[in-house]
Amino acid sequence: MAAIEVSSLAKSYGQLRAVEGISFSVGRGEIFGMVGPNGAGKTTTIECLEGMRSADGGEIRVLGLDPRKDGHELRERIGVQLQQSSLPDDMKVWEALDLFSSYYRKPAAWEPLLERLEITDKRNARFSKLSGGQKQRLFIALALVNDPELIFLDELTTGLDPHARRSMWDLVRGIRERGKTIFLTTHYMEEAEHLCDRVLVIDHGRIVALDSPANLIRRLEKEIRILFTAAPDFDPEPLKALPGVTRVEKNRERILVAGCGDRLIVVVVNALDSRGVRFKDLRTEQPDLEDVFLALTQEAGLNGGER
């Protein structure tokens, strides 16, 4: 049984069609990502899955349950970290965990969560005294306090510095390693590329792509760029004749060679070596999930949201 099954989900707000008949499933033990521009339908979709909002049409099953009809039972089995959350400034960390534990029939012991999430030393700290990263760790702990089978993480790392963001990625991987299923929404394409087994791209309320990050990137026909530094008198014109090269640019000592093909880098480096060209600072820029996202959402916008 899949952790989540969605069939023809639709939701409108007056004349605005926020979600237009989308269908997808999430496997158990999967880190599943959903990305899309602002207003694409992400929040509406995730709120329908969590039982916080009623759909106008379609069918949803989360852990085999209907989120609206079986909401009380479902909430015992899922954890939710909301995009925007807060607690009273004077509430201590242990008080928040103790309070949230009381909401469930069979809560997990929350003391080990402090250690797993590396906030044991903040047990008696007040919420207002926590850093942004520490607050996010606390919210994850609150989402895990019932030992859920499925965890929703909505914009988990928004506002965090790069170090704190990477630390959160390690936490998410650790949660999955404990057999949990994770449904993640994010605006950071690097985050989705590094964490997710599969990524759903939604725009104008419709699914425009759904696959693994690697497959999505592979399907994108986008050039590879090779950059290096050479002597000022280096003539890059002969590189234009190499197989796979589409353009060559020179800016003083900096050379850019762009093209396609799995062997493009080898071909360019061999050509430079055969000519005895001394070069340094060579690096490549490969297409990534952000390139995929921009291409897909731009296409969806030009086509009025159609696939």
mmCIF file of C-alpha atoms in Angstrom:
data_model
loop_
_atom_site.group_PDB
_atom_site.id
_atom_site.type_symbol
_atom_site.label_atom_id
_atom_site.label_comp_id
_atom_site.label_asym_id
_atom_site.label_seq_id
_atom_site.Cartn_x
_atom_site.Cartn_y
_atom_site.Cartn_z
ATOM 1 C CA MET A 1 0.000 0.000 0.000
ATOM 2 C CA ALA A 2 1.270 3.475 -0.878
ATOM 3 C CA ALA A 3 1.633 6.018 1.911
ATOM 4 C CA ILE A 4 -0.326 8.576 -0.134
ATOM 5 C CA GLU A 5 -2.666 8.046 -3.086
ATOM 6 C CA VAL A 6 -4.209 11.034 -4.842
ATOM 7 C CA SER A 7 -6.618 10.716 -7.746
ATOM 8 C CA SER A 8 -8.033 13.701 -9.687
ATOM 9 C CA LEU A 9 -7.694 16.124 -6.762
ATOM 10 C CA ALA A 10 -9.387 19.451 -7.478
ATOM 11 C CA LYS A 11 -9.891 22.586 -5.397
ATOM 12 C CA SER A 12 -11.180 26.053 -6.282
ATOM 13 C CA TYR A 13 -11.607 29.312 -4.405
ATOM 14 C CA GLY A 14 -14.401 31.096 -6.190
ATOM 15 C CA GLN A 15 -13.225 31.583 -9.762
ATOM 16 C CA LEU A 16 -9.654 30.602 -8.916
ATOM 17 C CA ARG A 17 -8.873 26.954 -9.730
ATOM 18 C CA ALA A 18 -6.029 26.285 -7.306
ATOM 19 C CA VAL A 19 -5.652 22.572 -8.076
ATOM 20 C CA GLU A 20 -6.908 21.023 -11.299
ATOM 21 C CA GLY A 21 -7.371 17.266 -11.157
ATOM 22 C CA ILE A 22 -3.906 16.113 -10.156
ATOM 23 C CA SER A 23 -3.037 12.464 -9.466
ATOM 24 C CA PHE A 24 0.066 10.943 -7.875
ATOM 25 C CA SER A 25 1.178 8.459 -5.230
ATOM 26 C CA VAL A 26 3.917 8.397 -2.601
ATOM 27 C CA GLY A 27 5.598 5.126 -1.679
ATOM 28 C CA ARG A 28 6.281 4.105 1.896
ATOM 29 C CA GLY A 29 9.789 4.983 3.030
ATOM 30 C CA GLU A 30 10.148 7.592 0.285
ATOM 31 C CA ILE A 31 11.278 11.201 0.547
ATOM 32 C CA PHE A 32 8.833 12.803 -1.860
ATOM 33 C CA GLY A 33 9.232 16.440 -2.857
ATOM 34 C CA MET A 34 6.724 18.919 -4.253
ATOM 35 C CA VAL A 35 8.009 22.140 -5.800
ATOM 36 C CA GLY A 36 6.370 24.951 -7.704
ATOM 37 C CA PRO A 37 6.155 28.749 -7.981
ATOM 38 C CA ASN A 38 4.172 30.786 -5.482
ATOM 39 C CA GLY A 39 0.483 30.240 -6.122
ATOM 40 C CA ALA A 40 1.082 26.971 -7.969
ATOM 41 C CA GLY A 41 -1.172 24.934 -5.661
ATOM 42 C CA LYS A 42 1.385 23.441 -3.257
ATOM 43 C CA THR A 43 -0.156 24.699 -0.017
ATOM 44 C CA THR A 44 -3.679 23.744 -1.069
ATOM 45 C CA THR A 45 -2.544 20.248 -2.008
ATOM 46 C CA ILE A 46 -0.660 19.609 1.216
ATOM 47 C CA GLU A 47 -3.513 20.995 3.337
ATOM 48 C CA CYS A 48 -5.920 18.603 1.631
ATOM 49 C CA LEU A 49 -3.543 15.712 2.354
ATOM 50 C CA GLU A 50 -3.294 16.711 6.003
ATOM 51 C CA GLY A 51 -7.063 17.010 6.359
ATOM 52 C CA MET A 52 -6.908 20.747 7.028
ATOM 53 C CA ARG A 53 -8.899 21.575 3.892
ATOM 54 C CA SER A 54 -11.664 19.807 1.976
ATOM 55 C CA ALA A 55 -11.187 19.030 -1.712
ATOM 56 C CA ASP A 56 -13.904 19.868 -4.233
ATOM 57 C CA GLY A 57 -13.300 16.699 -6.191
ATOM 58 C CA GLY A 58 -11.154 13.611 -6.478
ATOM 59 C CA GLU A 59 -10.060 11.051 -3.941
ATOM 60 C CA ILE A 60 -7.305 11.111 -1.325
ATOM 61 C CA ARG A 61 -5.983 8.264 0.767
ATOM 62 C CA VAL A 62 -3.260 8.914 3.333
ATOM 63 C CA LEU A 63 -2.057 5.735 5.061
ATOM 64 C CA GLY A 64 -5.238 4.173 3.696
ATOM 65 C CA LEU A 65 -7.467 6.768 5.385
ATOM 66 C CA ASP A 66 -9.651 9.628 4.165
ATOM 67 C CA PRO A 67 -8.064 12.784 5.657
ATOM 68 C CA ARG A 68 -11.442 14.431 6.275
ATOM 69 C CA LYS A 69 -13.583 11.490 7.367
ATOM 70 C CA ASP A 70 -10.830 9.777 9.351
ATOM 71 C CA GLY A 71 -9.069 12.906 10.544
ATOM 72 C CA HIS A 72 -8.785 11.964 14.216
ATOM 73 C CA GLU A 73 -7.261 8.565 13.471
ATOM 74 C CA LEU A 74 -4.980 9.986 10.801
ATOM 75 C CA ARG A 75 -3.565 12.670 13.087
ATOM 76 C CA GLU A 76 -2.388 9.933 15.438
ATOM 77 C CA ARG A 77 -0.234 8.541 12.610
ATOM 78 C CA ILE A 78 1.163 11.626 10.869
ATOM 79 C CA GLY A 79 3.441 14.462 11.898
ATOM 80 C CA VAL A 80 3.210 17.981 10.513
ATOM 81 C CA GLN A 81 5.741 20.798 10.459
ATOM 82 C CA LEU A 82 3.957 23.861 9.127
ATOM 83 C CA GLN A 83 5.511 26.524 6.917
ATOM 84 C CA GLN A 84 4.891 29.166 9.579
ATOM 85 C CA SER A 85 4.796 28.098 13.213
ATOM 86 C CA SER A 86 5.256 29.757 16.559
ATOM 87 C CA LEU A 87 4.950 29.140 20.277
ATOM 88 C CA PRO A 88 4.531 31.481 23.258
ATOM 89 C CA ASP A 89 7.796 33.332 23.857
ATOM 90 C CA ASP A 90 8.050 32.173 27.467
ATOM 91 C CA MET A 91 7.282 28.504 26.790
ATOM 92 C CA LYS A 92 10.262 26.272 27.485
ATOM 93 C CA VAL A 93 11.378 23.534 25.111
ATOM 94 C CA TRP A 94 10.464 20.720 27.482
ATOM 95 C CA GLU A 95 7.065 22.311 28.168
ATOM 96 C CA ALA A 96 6.231 22.379 24.459
ATOM 97 C CA LEU A 97 7.177 18.729 24.021
ATOM 98 C CA ASP A 98 5.274 17.704 27.141
ATOM 99 C CA LEU A 99 2.188 19.610 25.978
ATOM 100 C CA PHE A 100 2.200 18.156 22.462
ATOM 101 C CA SER A 101 2.758 14.657 23.816
ATOM 102 C CA SER A 102 -0.464 14.972 25.794
ATOM 103 C CA TYR A 103 -2.435 15.323 22.547
ATOM 104 C CA TYR A 104 -1.777 11.713 21.480
ATOM 105 C CA ARG A 105 -2.972 8.370 22.745
ATOM 106 C CA LYS A 106 0.426 6.732 22.363
ATOM 107 C CA PRO A 107 3.102 9.422 22.332
ATOM 108 C CA ALA A 108 6.754 8.567 21.925
ATOM 109 C CA ALA A 109 9.187 9.417 24.682
ATOM 110 C CA TRP A 110 10.240 12.948 23.828
ATOM 111 C CA GLU A 111 13.505 12.999 25.805
ATOM 112 C CA PRO A 112 15.387 10.972 23.130
ATOM 113 C CA LEU A 113 14.150 13.439 20.497
ATOM 114 C CA LEU A 114 16.115 16.204 22.209
ATOM 115 C CA GLU A 115 19.288 14.178 21.796
ATOM 116 C CA ARG A 116 18.567 13.095 18.224
ATOM 117 C CA LEU A 117 17.854 16.678 17.205
ATOM 118 C CA GLU A 118 20.814 18.041 19.177
ATOM 119 C CA ILE A 119 18.854 20.404 21.406
ATOM 120 C CA THR A 120 19.300 18.618 24.737
ATOM 121 C CA ASP A 121 21.159 21.639 26.089
ATOM 122 C CA LYS A 122 18.134 23.802 25.209
ATOM 123 C CA ARG A 123 15.693 21.732 27.264
ATOM 124 C CA ASN A 124 15.013 24.601 29.682
ATOM 125 C CA ALA A 125 15.435 27.411 27.182
ATOM 126 C CA ARG A 126 12.490 29.644 26.405
ATOM 127 C CA PHE A 127 11.203 29.694 22.830
ATOM 128 C CA SER A 128 12.128 33.357 22.353
ATOM 129 C CA LYS A 129 15.776 32.566 23.166
ATOM 130 C CA LEU A 130 16.185 29.902 20.465
ATOM 131 C CA SER A 131 17.953 30.580 17.167
ATOM 132 C CA GLY A 132 16.162 30.020 13.873
ATOM 133 C CA GLY A 133 17.771 26.610 13.425
ATOM 134 C CA GLN A 134 16.979 25.585 16.998
ATOM 135 C CA LYS A 135 13.332 26.577 16.540
ATOM 136 C CA GLN A 136 13.133 24.442 13.396
ATOM 137 C CA ARG A 137 14.633 21.507 15.286
ATOM 138 C CA LEU A 138 12.034 21.962 17.993
ATOM 139 C CA PHE A 139 9.213 21.999 15.430
ATOM 140 C CA ILE A 140 10.559 18.784 13.913
ATOM 141 C CA ALA A 141 10.626 17.269 17.404
ATOM 142 C CA LEU A 142 6.995 18.312 17.896
ATOM 143 C CA ALA A 143 6.114 16.689 14.540
ATOM 144 C CA LEU A 144 7.804 13.461 15.663
ATOM 145 C CA VAL A 145 6.493 13.317 19.211
ATOM 146 C CA ASN A 146 3.766 10.805 18.269
ATOM 147 C CA ASP A 147 6.253 8.561 16.398
ATOM 148 C CA PRO A 148 4.397 9.100 13.086
ATOM 149 C CA GLU A 149 4.584 6.896 10.021
ATOM 150 C CA LEU A 150 4.384 9.885 7.658
ATOM 151 C CA ILE A 151 5.840 13.362 8.205
ATOM 152 C CA PHE A 152 4.903 16.508 6.278
ATOM 153 C CA LEU A 153 7.695 19.093 6.156
ATOM 154 C CA ASP A 154 6.538 22.372 4.616
ATOM 155 C CA GLU A 155 9.351 24.784 3.663
ATOM 156 C CA LEU A 156 11.566 23.304 6.356
ATOM 157 C CA THR A 157 14.699 25.389 5.806
ATOM 158 C CA THR A 158 13.293 28.777 4.748
ATOM 159 C CA GLY A 159 15.275 31.540 6.411
ATOM 160 C CA LEU A 160 18.115 29.308 7.620
ATOM 161 C CA ASP A 161 21.764 29.911 6.830
ATOM 162 C CA PRO A 162 23.579 27.387 4.586
ATOM 163 C CA HIS A 163 25.176 25.542 7.516
ATOM 164 C CA ALA A 164 21.851 25.156 9.341
ATOM 165 C CA ARG A 165 20.177 24.080 6.088
ATOM 166 C CA ARG A 166 22.698 21.288 5.510
ATOM 167 C CA SER A 167 22.269 20.189 9.104
ATOM 168 C CA MET A 168 18.511 19.944 8.519
ATOM 169 C CA TRP A 169 19.140 17.778 5.455
ATOM 170 C CA ASP A 170 21.055 15.326 7.611
ATOM 171 C CA LEU A 171 18.142 15.256 10.062
ATOM 172 C CA VAL A 172 15.662 14.497 7.278
ATOM 173 C CA ARG A 173 17.806 11.643 5.979
ATOM 174 C CA GLY A 174 18.047 10.298 9.516
ATOM 175 C CA ILE A 175 14.260 10.338 9.872
ATOM 176 C CA ARG A 176 13.876 8.339 6.649
ATOM 177 C CA GLU A 177 16.483 5.837 7.805
ATOM 178 C CA ARG A 178 14.183 5.077 10.732
ATOM 179 C CA GLY A 179 11.565 3.825 8.268
ATOM 180 C CA LYS A 180 9.482 6.983 7.983
ATOM 181 C CA THR A 181 7.907 8.458 4.864
ATOM 182 C CA ILE A 182 8.515 12.164 4.238
ATOM 183 C CA PHE A 183 6.472 14.571 2.116
ATOM 184 C CA LEU A 184 8.563 17.702 1.585
ATOM 185 C CA THR A 185 7.745 21.058 0.012
ATOM 186 C CA THR A 186 10.554 23.499 -0.658
ATOM 187 C CA HIS A 187 11.535 26.540 -2.690
ATOM 188 C CA TYR A 188 15.168 25.406 -2.749
ATOM 189 C CA MET A 189 15.827 23.264 -5.818
ATOM 190 C CA GLU A 190 19.202 22.191 -4.429
ATOM 191 C CA GLU A 191 17.377 20.873 -1.378
ATOM 192 C CA ALA A 192 14.941 18.845 -3.467
ATOM 193 C CA GLU A 193 17.761 17.517 -5.655
ATOM 194 C CA HIS A 194 19.829 16.349 -2.683
ATOM 195 C CA LEU A 195 17.040 14.920 -0.527
ATOM 196 C CA CYS A 196 14.187 13.617 -2.636
ATOM 197 C CA ASP A 197 13.738 10.226 -4.259
ATOM 198 C CA ARG A 198 11.150 11.775 -6.550
ATOM 199 C CA VAL A 199 10.031 15.336 -7.208
ATOM 200 C CA LEU A 200 6.622 16.557 -8.356
ATOM 201 C CA VAL A 201 6.672 19.900 -10.163
ATOM 202 C CA ILE A 202 3.335 21.704 -10.003
ATOM 203 C CA ASP A 203 2.341 24.925 -11.751
ATOM 204 C CA HIS A 204 -1.039 26.566 -12.333
ATOM 205 C CA GLY A 205 -2.588 23.773 -10.275
ATOM 206 C CA ARG A 206 -1.376 21.032 -12.615
ATOM 207 C CA ILE A 207 1.465 18.543 -12.541
ATOM 208 C CA VAL A 208 4.063 19.427 -15.163
ATOM 209 C CA ALA A 209 6.616 16.752 -14.201
ATOM 210 C CA LEU A 210 7.079 13.867 -11.774
ATOM 211 C CA ASP A 211 10.260 11.794 -11.640
ATOM 212 C CA SER A 212 13.538 11.364 -9.802
ATOM 213 C CA PRO A 213 15.784 14.462 -9.811
ATOM 214 C CA ALA A 214 18.368 12.600 -11.898
ATOM 215 C CA ASN A 215 15.824 11.630 -14.558
ATOM 216 C CA LEU A 216 14.355 15.128 -14.688
ATOM 217 C CA ILE A 217 17.813 16.599 -15.226
ATOM 218 C CA ARG A 218 18.699 13.939 -17.801
ATOM 219 C CA ARG A 219 15.592 14.764 -19.846
ATOM 220 C CA LEU A 220 16.500 18.442 -19.973
ATOM 221 C CA GLU A 221 18.359 19.192 -23.175
ATOM 222 C CA LYS A 222 20.573 21.918 -21.795
ATOM 223 C CA GLU A 223 24.156 22.703 -22.626
ATOM 224 C CA ILE A 224 27.146 21.919 -20.458
ATOM 225 C CA ARG A 225 29.489 24.830 -19.851
ATOM 226 C CA ILE A 226 33.264 24.428 -19.443
ATOM 227 C CA LEU A 227 35.195 27.385 -18.069
ATOM 228 C CA PHE A 228 38.965 27.803 -17.743
ATOM 229 C CA THR A 229 41.715 30.401 -17.766
ATOM 230 C CA ALA A 230 44.380 30.537 -20.485
ATOM 231 C CA ALA A 231 47.078 32.932 -21.639
ATOM 232 C CA PRO A 232 45.841 36.276 -23.028
ATOM 233 C CA ASP A 233 47.060 35.372 -26.525
ATOM 234 C CA PHE A 234 45.211 32.027 -26.596
ATOM 235 C CA ASP A 235 42.984 31.698 -29.680
ATOM 236 C CA PRO A 236 39.847 29.666 -28.829
ATOM 237 C CA GLU A 237 38.412 29.695 -32.383
ATOM 238 C CA PRO A 238 39.559 26.114 -33.253
ATOM 239 C CA LEU A 239 37.517 24.794 -30.332
ATOM 240 C CA LYS A 240 34.319 25.683 -32.207
ATOM 241 C CA ALA A 241 34.961 22.820 -34.638
ATOM 242 C CA LEU A 242 35.043 20.154 -31.906
ATOM 243 C CA PRO A 243 32.190 17.608 -31.784
ATOM 244 C CA GLY A 244 29.372 18.750 -29.500
ATOM 245 C CA VAL A 245 30.582 22.339 -29.100
ATOM 246 C CA THR A 246 27.849 24.915 -29.768
ATOM 247 C CA ARG A 247 29.595 28.148 -28.797
ATOM 248 C CA VAL A 248 32.894 29.516 -27.537
ATOM 249 C CA GLU A 249 33.361 32.827 -25.734
ATOM 250 C CA LYS A 250 36.495 34.669 -24.594
ATOM 251 C CA ASN A 251 36.654 37.406 -21.978
ATOM 252 C CA ARG A 252 40.299 38.363 -21.580
ATOM 253 C CA GLU A 253 41.906 35.266 -20.026
ATOM 254 C CA ARG A 254 38.608 33.570 -19.235
ATOM 255 C CA ILE A 255 37.315 31.044 -21.792
ATOM 256 C CA LEU A 256 33.845 29.514 -21.929
ATOM 257 C CA VAL A 257 33.094 26.472 -24.092
ATOM 258 C CA ALA A 258 29.460 25.356 -24.223
ATOM 259 C CA GLY A 259 27.931 22.300 -25.816
ATOM 260 C CA CYS A 260 26.254 18.937 -25.368
ATOM 261 C CA GLY A 261 27.279 15.319 -25.092
ATOM 262 C CA ASP A 262 28.625 12.942 -22.459
ATOM 263 C CA ARG A 263 32.197 13.260 -23.785
ATOM 264 C CA LEU A 264 32.280 17.018 -24.253
ATOM 265 C CA ILE A 265 34.672 17.635 -21.350
ATOM 266 C CA VAL A 266 37.046 14.891 -22.520
ATOM 267 C CA VAL A 267 37.018 16.215 -26.083
ATOM 268 C CA VAL A 268 37.807 19.790 -25.013
ATOM 269 C CA VAL A 269 40.561 18.836 -22.556
ATOM 270 C CA ASN A 270 42.207 16.496 -25.090
ATOM 271 C CA ALA A 271 42.118 19.244 -27.713
ATOM 272 C CA LEU A 272 43.785 21.695 -25.352
ATOM 273 C CA ASP A 273 46.394 19.124 -24.366
ATOM 274 C CA SER A 274 47.205 18.197 -27.972
ATOM 275 C CA ARG A 275 47.826 21.878 -28.743
ATOM 276 C CA GLY A 276 50.038 22.255 -25.692
ATOM 277 C CA VAL A 277 47.706 24.866 -24.213
ATOM 278 C CA ARG A 278 48.429 25.604 -20.582
ATOM 279 C CA PHE A 279 45.167 26.219 -18.731
ATOM 280 C CA LYS A 280 44.048 26.428 -15.120
ATOM 281 C CA ASP A 281 40.964 26.955 -12.935
ATOM 282 C CA LEU A 282 38.957 24.555 -15.113
ATOM 283 C CA ARG A 283 35.437 23.889 -13.898
ATOM 284 C CA THR A 284 32.202 22.689 -15.403
ATOM 285 C CA GLU A 285 28.620 23.813 -14.916
ATOM 286 C CA GLN A 286 26.142 20.986 -15.374
ATOM 287 C CA PRO A 287 22.358 21.381 -15.627
ATOM 288 C CA ASP A 288 20.679 20.954 -12.249
ATOM 289 C CA LEU A 289 17.156 20.745 -10.873
ATOM 290 C CA GLU A 290 16.846 24.511 -10.836
ATOM 291 C CA ASP A 291 17.378 24.556 -14.610
ATOM 292 C CA VAL A 292 14.658 21.898 -14.928
ATOM 293 C CA PHE A 293 12.296 23.856 -12.687
ATOM 294 C CA LEU A 294 12.768 27.102 -14.608
ATOM 295 C CA ALA A 295 12.320 25.391 -17.976
ATOM 296 C CA LEU A 296 9.197 23.475 -16.934
ATOM 297 C CA THR A 297 7.436 26.332 -15.174
ATOM 298 C CA GLN A 298 8.246 28.751 -17.993
ATOM 299 C CA GLU A 299 6.761 26.295 -20.484
ATOM 300 C CA ALA A 300 3.691 25.773 -18.276
ATOM 301 C CA GLY A 301 3.200 29.523 -18.062
ATOM 302 C CA LEU A 302 3.440 29.964 -21.823
ATOM 303 C CA ASN A 303 0.911 27.156 -22.310
ATOM 304 C CA GLY A 304 -1.515 28.463 -19.715
ATOM 305 C CA GLY A 305 -0.609 25.726 -17.243
ATOM 306 C CA GLU A 306 -1.115 22.810 -19.620
ATOM 307 C CA ARG A 307 1.288 19.901 -19.584
#
